[in-house]
XYZ file of C-alpha atoms in Angstrom:
522
model
C -22.983 23.839 -15.049
C -20.732 24.060 -12.202
C -17.038 25.819 -12.008
C -14.951 23.476 -10.958
C -11.520 24.115 -9.681
C -8.688 22.512 -7.978
C -6.043 24.098 -6.286
C -2.868 22.330 -5.835
C 0.711 22.453 -3.556
C 2.501 19.655 -4.568
C 6.579 19.685 -3.607
C 6.064 23.737 -3.087
C 4.689 24.295 -6.316
C 1.628 25.670 -6.091
C -1.208 25.910 -9.211
C -4.432 26.071 -10.182
C -6.196 23.910 -12.285
C -9.897 23.461 -13.929
C -11.710 20.342 -14.383
C -13.990 20.233 -17.182
C -13.995 16.661 -17.589
C -11.355 14.089 -16.077
C -7.907 14.592 -14.632
C -5.419 11.989 -13.449
C -2.824 13.380 -11.047
C 0.216 11.258 -10.575
C 4.661 11.763 -10.768
C 4.819 10.816 -14.732
C 3.569 12.145 -17.612
C 1.281 9.084 -17.883
C -1.129 10.872 -16.077
C -2.634 14.034 -17.196
C -1.085 16.147 -14.678
C 2.578 15.391 -13.105
C 3.305 16.637 -10.199
C 6.726 17.199 -8.453
C 5.894 14.209 -5.747
C 8.434 11.410 -5.081
C 5.581 9.878 -3.244
C 2.991 9.008 -5.907
C 1.868 6.544 -8.109
C 3.030 6.647 -11.750
C -1.074 7.829 -11.711
C -2.180 8.096 -8.466
C -5.518 9.596 -8.492
C -8.396 10.575 -10.925
C -10.888 13.420 -10.885
C -13.732 13.269 -13.089
C -17.269 14.477 -13.280
C -20.621 13.121 -13.824
C -23.662 15.652 -14.924
C -22.417 18.295 -11.807
C -20.998 15.625 -9.088
C -17.608 15.281 -9.168
C -15.702 12.212 -8.165
C -12.386 11.151 -6.902
C -11.013 7.242 -7.231
C -7.637 6.209 -6.387
C -5.728 3.864 -9.011
C -5.074 1.881 -6.379
C -1.927 3.817 -5.466
C 1.088 3.403 -3.370
C 0.086 5.861 -0.816
C -3.264 5.693 -1.705
C -5.914 8.933 -1.819
C -7.816 10.535 1.547
C -10.246 12.931 1.348
C -10.632 14.900 4.672
C -8.235 12.191 6.104
C -10.436 9.754 5.134
C -8.847 6.836 2.318
C -10.347 5.911 -0.596
C -11.259 2.423 -1.523
C -12.743 0.626 -4.295
C -15.788 3.033 -5.626
C -15.446 6.280 -6.291
C -15.771 9.067 -3.434
C -17.888 11.931 -4.168
C -16.440 15.733 -3.398
C -18.069 18.509 -2.034
C -16.807 22.482 -2.314
C -13.823 22.675 0.856
C -12.897 19.133 0.594
C -9.365 18.946 0.601
C -7.551 15.909 -0.793
C -3.947 14.218 0.469
C -1.837 11.974 -2.434
C 1.712 11.343 -2.154
C 4.117 12.091 0.705
C 3.404 16.214 0.220
C 0.725 16.875 -2.307
C -2.635 18.781 -0.785
C -5.286 19.690 -3.343
C -8.149 21.614 -2.100
C -11.652 21.342 -4.148
C -14.087 24.599 -5.110
C -17.203 23.953 -6.679
C -19.548 26.806 -7.677
C -21.903 27.811 -9.633
C -21.406 29.325 -12.840
C -22.794 30.902 -15.719
C -23.097 28.458 -18.633
C -21.010 29.157 -21.532
C -23.407 28.811 -23.920
C -27.463 27.779 -23.566
C -29.233 25.096 -25.149
C -32.258 25.630 -26.212
C -35.171 23.595 -24.908
C -36.992 21.457 -27.235
C -41.055 21.229 -26.188
C -43.360 19.818 -28.157
C -45.489 22.176 -30.266
C -48.617 22.512 -28.338
C -52.045 20.153 -30.047
C -53.857 22.722 -31.778
C -58.089 22.388 -30.556
C -59.695 20.524 -33.579
C -61.593 22.706 -36.092
C -65.077 22.297 -36.208
C -67.083 21.474 -39.552
C -69.969 20.776 -40.418
C -70.337 17.457 -42.479
C -71.649 17.026 -45.765
C -74.619 15.105 -44.197
C -75.253 18.102 -41.836
C -75.169 20.128 -44.971
C -77.700 17.552 -46.803
C -79.927 17.848 -43.859
C -79.338 14.402 -42.181
C -78.208 15.290 -39.004
C -74.626 14.402 -36.779
C -74.295 10.541 -35.550
C -76.123 9.817 -32.264
C -72.801 7.902 -31.053
C -69.536 7.605 -31.655
C -67.979 4.385 -34.035
C -64.820 3.340 -33.143
C -62.218 2.834 -36.392
C -61.149 -1.082 -36.303
C -58.280 -1.200 -38.556
C -56.219 1.104 -36.379
C -57.174 -0.692 -33.245
C -55.829 -3.608 -34.594
C -53.308 -2.300 -35.882
C -52.196 -0.698 -32.404
C -53.048 -4.026 -31.288
C -50.672 -5.895 -33.238
C -47.880 -3.190 -32.212
C -47.686 -3.409 -28.753
C -47.485 -7.087 -29.357
C -44.745 -6.848 -31.604
C -42.671 -5.034 -29.140
C -43.076 -6.883 -26.438
C -41.302 -9.993 -28.425
C -38.883 -7.463 -29.347
C -37.897 -7.147 -25.799
C -38.277 -10.245 -24.756
C -35.625 -11.263 -27.441
C -33.291 -8.825 -26.804
C -33.284 -9.588 -22.893
C -32.408 -13.582 -23.644
C -30.361 -12.725 -26.244
C -28.600 -10.627 -23.433
C -28.234 -13.227 -21.480
C -26.795 -15.761 -23.717
C -24.314 -12.731 -24.601
C -22.884 -12.219 -21.135
C -22.486 -15.783 -20.391
C -20.781 -16.499 -23.380
C -18.400 -13.429 -23.631
C -17.217 -12.394 -19.530
C -13.721 -10.909 -21.306
C -15.099 -8.789 -23.479
C -14.397 -5.098 -22.673
C -17.144 -3.632 -20.486
C -18.900 -0.742 -22.361
C -18.426 2.896 -21.446
C -20.884 3.949 -18.366
C -24.238 6.195 -19.277
C -23.608 9.541 -17.758
C -27.232 8.639 -15.905
C -25.378 6.177 -13.480
C -24.959 7.757 -10.382
C -21.439 6.101 -10.054
C -20.086 5.251 -13.674
C -18.097 2.253 -13.983
C -14.596 2.328 -13.953
C -11.113 0.109 -14.936
C -8.947 0.856 -11.919
C -4.994 -0.681 -12.704
C -4.387 -3.331 -10.153
C -0.518 -1.472 -10.055
C -1.695 2.448 -9.768
C -0.016 2.855 -12.669
C 2.993 0.977 -11.421
C 4.908 -0.577 -13.789
C 5.494 -4.796 -13.155
C 8.931 -4.611 -14.589
C 10.262 -1.639 -13.311
C 12.033 -2.589 -9.998
C 11.681 0.694 -8.810
C 7.720 0.027 -8.825
C 7.663 -3.454 -7.388
C 9.757 -2.641 -4.230
C 8.252 0.498 -3.372
C 4.264 -1.220 -4.143
C 5.655 -4.460 -1.503
C 5.912 -2.367 1.376
C 2.752 -3.834 3.841
C 3.237 -3.260 7.564
C 3.548 -6.878 9.781
C 0.096 -7.117 12.175
C 1.392 -5.977 16.304
C 2.187 -8.444 18.002
C -0.138 -9.564 20.759
C 2.281 -10.035 24.350
C -0.151 -12.856 25.298
C 1.013 -14.711 21.597
C 4.890 -14.794 22.852
C 6.822 -16.673 24.410
C 10.234 -16.133 26.308
C 12.898 -17.617 24.629
C 15.062 -20.368 27.069
C 18.346 -20.999 25.624
C 20.781 -23.131 26.923
C 23.417 -22.683 25.237
C 26.580 -20.487 26.669
C 27.137 -18.196 23.757
C 26.996 -14.755 23.782
C 24.104 -14.812 20.639
C 22.004 -17.375 22.538
C 22.665 -15.932 25.895
C 21.120 -12.513 24.756
C 17.928 -14.032 23.234
C 17.001 -14.649 26.662
C 14.649 -12.069 26.876
C 10.835 -12.467 29.512
C 7.693 -11.414 27.627
C 7.153 -8.740 30.825
C 10.518 -6.650 29.641
C 9.577 -6.825 26.044
C 5.597 -5.246 27.555
C 8.260 -2.749 28.931
C 9.852 -1.794 26.305
C 6.820 -1.406 24.233
C 4.906 1.186 27.268
C 7.856 3.117 27.323
C 7.663 3.410 23.489
C 4.304 3.864 22.781
C 3.421 6.241 25.584
C 1.434 9.376 24.994
C 3.745 12.453 24.239
C 2.523 15.879 25.331
C 3.261 17.178 21.581
C 1.522 16.358 18.141
C 2.661 13.136 16.686
C 1.543 11.655 13.083
C 2.445 10.068 9.853
C 3.246 14.775 9.428
C 3.554 16.712 12.742
C 3.597 20.144 12.050
C 7.003 21.288 11.740
C 8.754 18.294 9.809
C 11.857 18.334 8.389
C 12.348 18.314 4.660
C 12.502 14.930 3.726
C 14.459 14.991 0.391
C 17.360 12.805 0.789
C 14.878 10.170 2.217
C 13.118 9.716 -1.082
C 13.312 9.735 -4.514
C 12.808 5.670 -4.924
C 15.067 3.205 -4.104
C 18.231 3.066 -6.971
C 19.748 2.065 -4.416
C 18.755 -0.518 -3.059
C 17.513 -1.896 -7.052
C 21.527 -1.977 -7.263
C 22.309 -3.817 -4.780
C 19.376 -6.438 -5.196
C 20.489 -6.956 -8.676
C 23.892 -7.293 -7.472
C 23.043 -9.709 -4.785
C 20.972 -11.898 -6.676
C 24.215 -11.904 -9.366
C 26.529 -13.225 -6.504
C 24.293 -16.311 -5.949
C 21.802 -15.109 -2.827
C 18.405 -17.097 -3.575
C 15.323 -15.322 -1.415
C 13.679 -17.385 1.506
C 10.118 -18.520 -0.270
C 8.745 -19.956 2.738
C 9.583 -21.197 6.343
C 11.978 -23.688 5.706
C 14.305 -21.396 3.651
C 14.347 -19.149 6.421
C 15.549 -21.728 9.076
C 18.014 -22.839 6.431
C 19.611 -19.409 6.317
C 18.981 -19.439 10.124
C 21.160 -23.202 10.359
C 24.010 -21.609 8.045
C 24.668 -17.773 9.457
C 23.202 -16.044 6.628
C 21.131 -14.659 8.968
C 20.868 -13.906 13.142
C 18.223 -13.386 15.388
C 17.339 -10.388 17.111
C 15.990 -10.260 20.523
C 12.496 -9.351 21.543
C 13.875 -6.704 23.357
C 16.516 -4.724 24.486
C 17.031 -1.128 26.366
C 17.250 -0.050 22.924
C 14.258 -1.889 20.875
C 11.467 -3.512 20.918
C 10.627 -6.556 17.748
C 6.967 -6.109 17.076
C 7.251 -8.439 14.192
C 5.470 -11.849 12.717
C 2.398 -10.441 14.283
C -0.143 -12.436 11.042
C 2.209 -15.965 12.337
C -0.346 -18.309 12.554
C 0.024 -21.901 14.191
C -0.993 -23.904 11.055
C 1.076 -27.040 9.677
C 4.544 -25.653 7.544
C 4.193 -25.310 4.004
C 6.125 -24.880 0.887
C 6.469 -22.355 -1.126
C 6.820 -22.730 -5.587
C 5.599 -20.256 -7.995
C 3.747 -22.640 -9.900
C 2.047 -24.224 -7.301
C 2.303 -21.144 -4.606
C 1.525 -22.504 -0.886
C 1.064 -27.094 -0.759
C 1.045 -29.016 2.558
C 5.208 -29.412 3.177
C 5.329 -33.721 3.104
C 7.373 -34.938 6.214
C 9.752 -37.052 4.154
C 11.444 -33.395 2.350
C 14.217 -32.094 2.914
C 12.561 -29.068 4.031
C 10.677 -30.599 6.580
C 14.111 -32.083 7.743
C 15.478 -28.774 7.626
C 12.620 -27.405 9.549
C 12.916 -30.508 12.204
C 16.890 -30.255 12.455
C 15.884 -26.622 13.695
C 13.590 -27.429 16.232
C 15.843 -29.766 17.779
C 18.369 -27.123 19.325
C 16.855 -23.539 18.379
C 19.729 -21.680 20.059
C 19.589 -24.665 22.688
C 15.592 -24.734 22.710
C 13.457 -27.442 21.506
C 10.499 -27.075 19.722
C 7.774 -29.886 18.495
C 6.436 -29.681 15.362
C 3.740 -31.748 16.042
C 2.315 -28.871 18.702
C 0.278 -26.228 17.226
C 1.665 -23.093 19.845
C 5.637 -24.541 19.122
C 5.435 -24.171 14.956
C 3.608 -20.697 16.074
C 7.012 -19.564 18.263
C 9.047 -20.983 15.404
C 7.394 -18.827 13.001
C 8.046 -15.603 14.984
C 11.410 -16.117 15.911
C 12.633 -17.176 12.116
C 10.920 -13.569 11.132
C 13.202 -11.785 14.000
C 16.245 -12.380 11.971
C 18.175 -10.305 9.082
C 21.782 -9.982 7.978
C 24.266 -9.641 11.034
C 25.785 -6.265 9.146
C 22.222 -5.002 9.613
C 22.631 -5.488 13.826
C 25.439 -2.385 14.600
C 23.591 -0.221 12.582
C 20.157 -1.002 14.287
C 22.071 -0.343 17.614
C 23.718 2.899 16.435
C 20.109 4.469 15.388
C 18.457 2.808 18.242
C 21.152 3.838 21.068
C 21.005 7.865 19.472
C 17.923 7.650 19.978
C 17.392 6.531 23.725
C 19.808 8.669 24.889
C 18.457 11.771 23.224
C 14.597 10.414 24.069
C 15.205 7.747 26.831
C 12.803 5.642 24.198
C 13.472 2.662 22.825
C 12.345 1.871 19.053
C 10.243 -0.108 17.781
C 11.190 -2.513 15.050
C 8.289 -3.298 12.314
C 9.358 -5.478 9.655
C 12.684 -7.721 9.572
C 13.678 -10.684 7.377
C 10.179 -12.266 5.427
C 9.959 -14.961 3.297
C 7.735 -14.080 -0.106
C 5.264 -16.616 1.159
C 4.999 -14.333 4.402
C 5.351 -11.382 2.650
C 2.481 -12.429 0.138
C 0.136 -13.138 2.931
C 0.533 -9.416 3.947
C 0.119 -8.099 0.645
C -3.314 -10.116 0.070
C -4.805 -7.696 2.753
C -2.906 -4.103 2.295
C -4.843 -1.988 0.151
C -1.636 -0.090 -1.111
C -0.090 -3.184 -3.052
C -0.593 -5.090 -5.686
C -0.637 -9.100 -6.044
C 2.522 -11.204 -6.841
C 3.122 -10.978 -10.512
C 6.290 -13.749 -10.447
C 9.282 -14.416 -9.871
C 10.711 -11.689 -11.110
C 9.462 -9.462 -7.798
C 12.058 -8.124 -4.916
C 10.523 -7.404 -2.233
C 13.653 -5.400 0.048
C 12.689 -7.594 3.047
C 13.353 -10.607 1.558
C 16.745 -10.107 1.118
C 17.219 -10.393 4.910
C 18.895 -6.533 4.600
C 15.967 -4.144 5.406
C 14.279 -3.148 8.222
C 11.429 -0.930 9.271
C 11.343 1.260 12.579
C 7.490 3.120 13.156
C 7.234 6.644 13.516
C 3.834 7.400 13.939
C 3.937 7.575 17.784
C 6.945 10.186 17.731
C 6.719 14.059 17.885
C 8.304 16.123 15.433
C 11.634 16.319 17.428
C 12.082 12.613 17.421
C 11.033 11.794 13.954
C 13.516 15.278 12.663
C 15.810 13.832 15.077
C 15.984 10.301 12.917
C 15.485 12.236 9.927
C 18.507 13.880 10.694
C 20.131 10.583 11.937
C 19.550 8.459 8.804
C 20.960 11.102 6.429
C 24.260 11.628 8.453
C 23.883 7.493 7.950
C 23.433 7.507 4.843
C 26.635 10.289 3.282
C 28.890 7.931 5.165
C 27.854 5.341 2.845
C 26.279 2.723 5.655
C 22.785 2.351 4.599
C 19.427 3.609 2.496
C 16.693 5.422 3.743
C 13.347 6.272 3.073
C 10.698 7.685 4.712
C 7.066 5.873 4.455
C 3.012 7.353 4.629
C -0.328 6.426 5.510
C -0.729 2.831 6.370
C 2.990 2.174 6.536
C 4.583 4.997 8.112
C 7.419 4.355 9.040
C 11.416 4.806 8.316
C 12.615 1.809 6.086
C 16.312 1.377 6.153
C 17.926 -0.656 3.662
C 21.813 -2.010 4.839
C 24.767 -3.257 1.907
C 24.796 -6.695 3.061
C 29.296 -6.442 1.644
C 29.239 -3.146 3.715
C 29.781 -0.981 0.510
C 27.102 1.059 -1.348
C 26.758 0.456 -5.095
C 29.039 1.423 -7.246
C 32.483 1.240 -4.572
C 34.774 -1.301 -4.727
C 36.959 -0.577 -1.855
C 36.167 0.160 1.984
C 38.696 3.144 1.314
C 36.283 4.900 -1.288
C 33.570 4.704 1.554
C 36.312 6.702 4.382
C 37.436 8.961 1.411
C 33.850 10.227 0.553
C 32.770 10.115 4.256
C 32.595 13.358 6.121
C 35.131 13.200 9.026
C 32.718 13.579 11.931
C 32.490 17.116 14.629
C 31.869 17.342 17.893
C 29.187 19.901 16.971
C 26.080 18.498 18.748
C 24.081 19.502 15.824
C 22.461 17.776 13.895
C 23.428 16.835 9.851
C 21.427 19.296 7.358
C 19.045 17.336 5.431
C 19.897 17.929 1.548
C 17.448 19.054 -0.888
């Protein structure tokens, strides 16, 4: 039997593990092997043997399972000697499959050889009558054999019919374990990737999904006639947006990607979302309501709860709303989900009121393109306290590297978030009203980083760590499909547990004139 060994490097800890039957890895004791990597799901991946073959299956983990850089989806993936598996944030697993001496030899059972018949003289021959000239076929054994064949045939038919009826009447029955002779054994994969649907940290982590990139052909410039400073700032041409996008995404001369060589330790930008969890719960207690659909986003826009970002400035460009379409507006609730929005409803009247004066620009709700443009603008909003945070980050980055940041997520309604998660292999389906995606709070935004070099990403890691120390935000670094810096700001300007601004100032380190960036906490 082949010997299968995994060489695991997780967060600096190295270990050697032999695979005898099945092994699951994750960040908690729910997995048979818990690893010190906060980017792992509770149960992230499972390795198992099927005879001489070795397979890995991803348990719908948040950050995925990658074999030689290729993500594993759905069915188990067969492993070969020398394969490299990447899971979580920084866990690397090397596979060694070699021939090994069997622990104990299992004797092979063979049928005993048939002895040749012994020739004996018949009594008839002894009497001189001689042997018969023709062989006589015994009638009774032949009839018995034919009857046996018919019995077996009808028994098989009966079993097949019974199986069909039983399958139709027991669709919810627990499937039986597969036989080892199958090429890929059937497995029941946990739809939450081992995540706990009642754990808010797990819910938030699994909600992260990247929007579809925006195409300039789907954009229209905002042409506001309002004279206030905020509305005038929105007048940005699509040509300028494209110019800033090209500048931000232009090819680098140094390595880029989600894990470029020399990436700084990200200990501070990891390890769950306890601050976001606490603040989201506080917001709900204080009366904040999640926007369920575009009508709710419009209402928050008109009441000033959320502000709109311009398409682009010299410091950043907004690449959100790629999934927004030109279909009729719908209403969302947890009982019926998305349904047509009646034109005599209060929600439709809210949309109509905003469409008549959207920062000095008018839209026709009967025009498909106008509906699409309104949806895109409603997705370009977030909490007004988030804007100076974004600008501080973007200005520091632009001053250092001469490029704008790419903003990939802002505020989303639950309906829009669900549409993104439906196409996100790393996330799970909505479970109910208890779900609190951070982007429905208006306090979260994402900054893309895959196109950045090691130097650029390290600069952002240090800057975000510095601002987190100052109590301005909570930041996470995300990998794989949604590789970004996820930033959450505090709507009241106070971190969880802090009751006054003076407490923040007293805890904030005094800035120095040194140009050396703050060190990341370990």
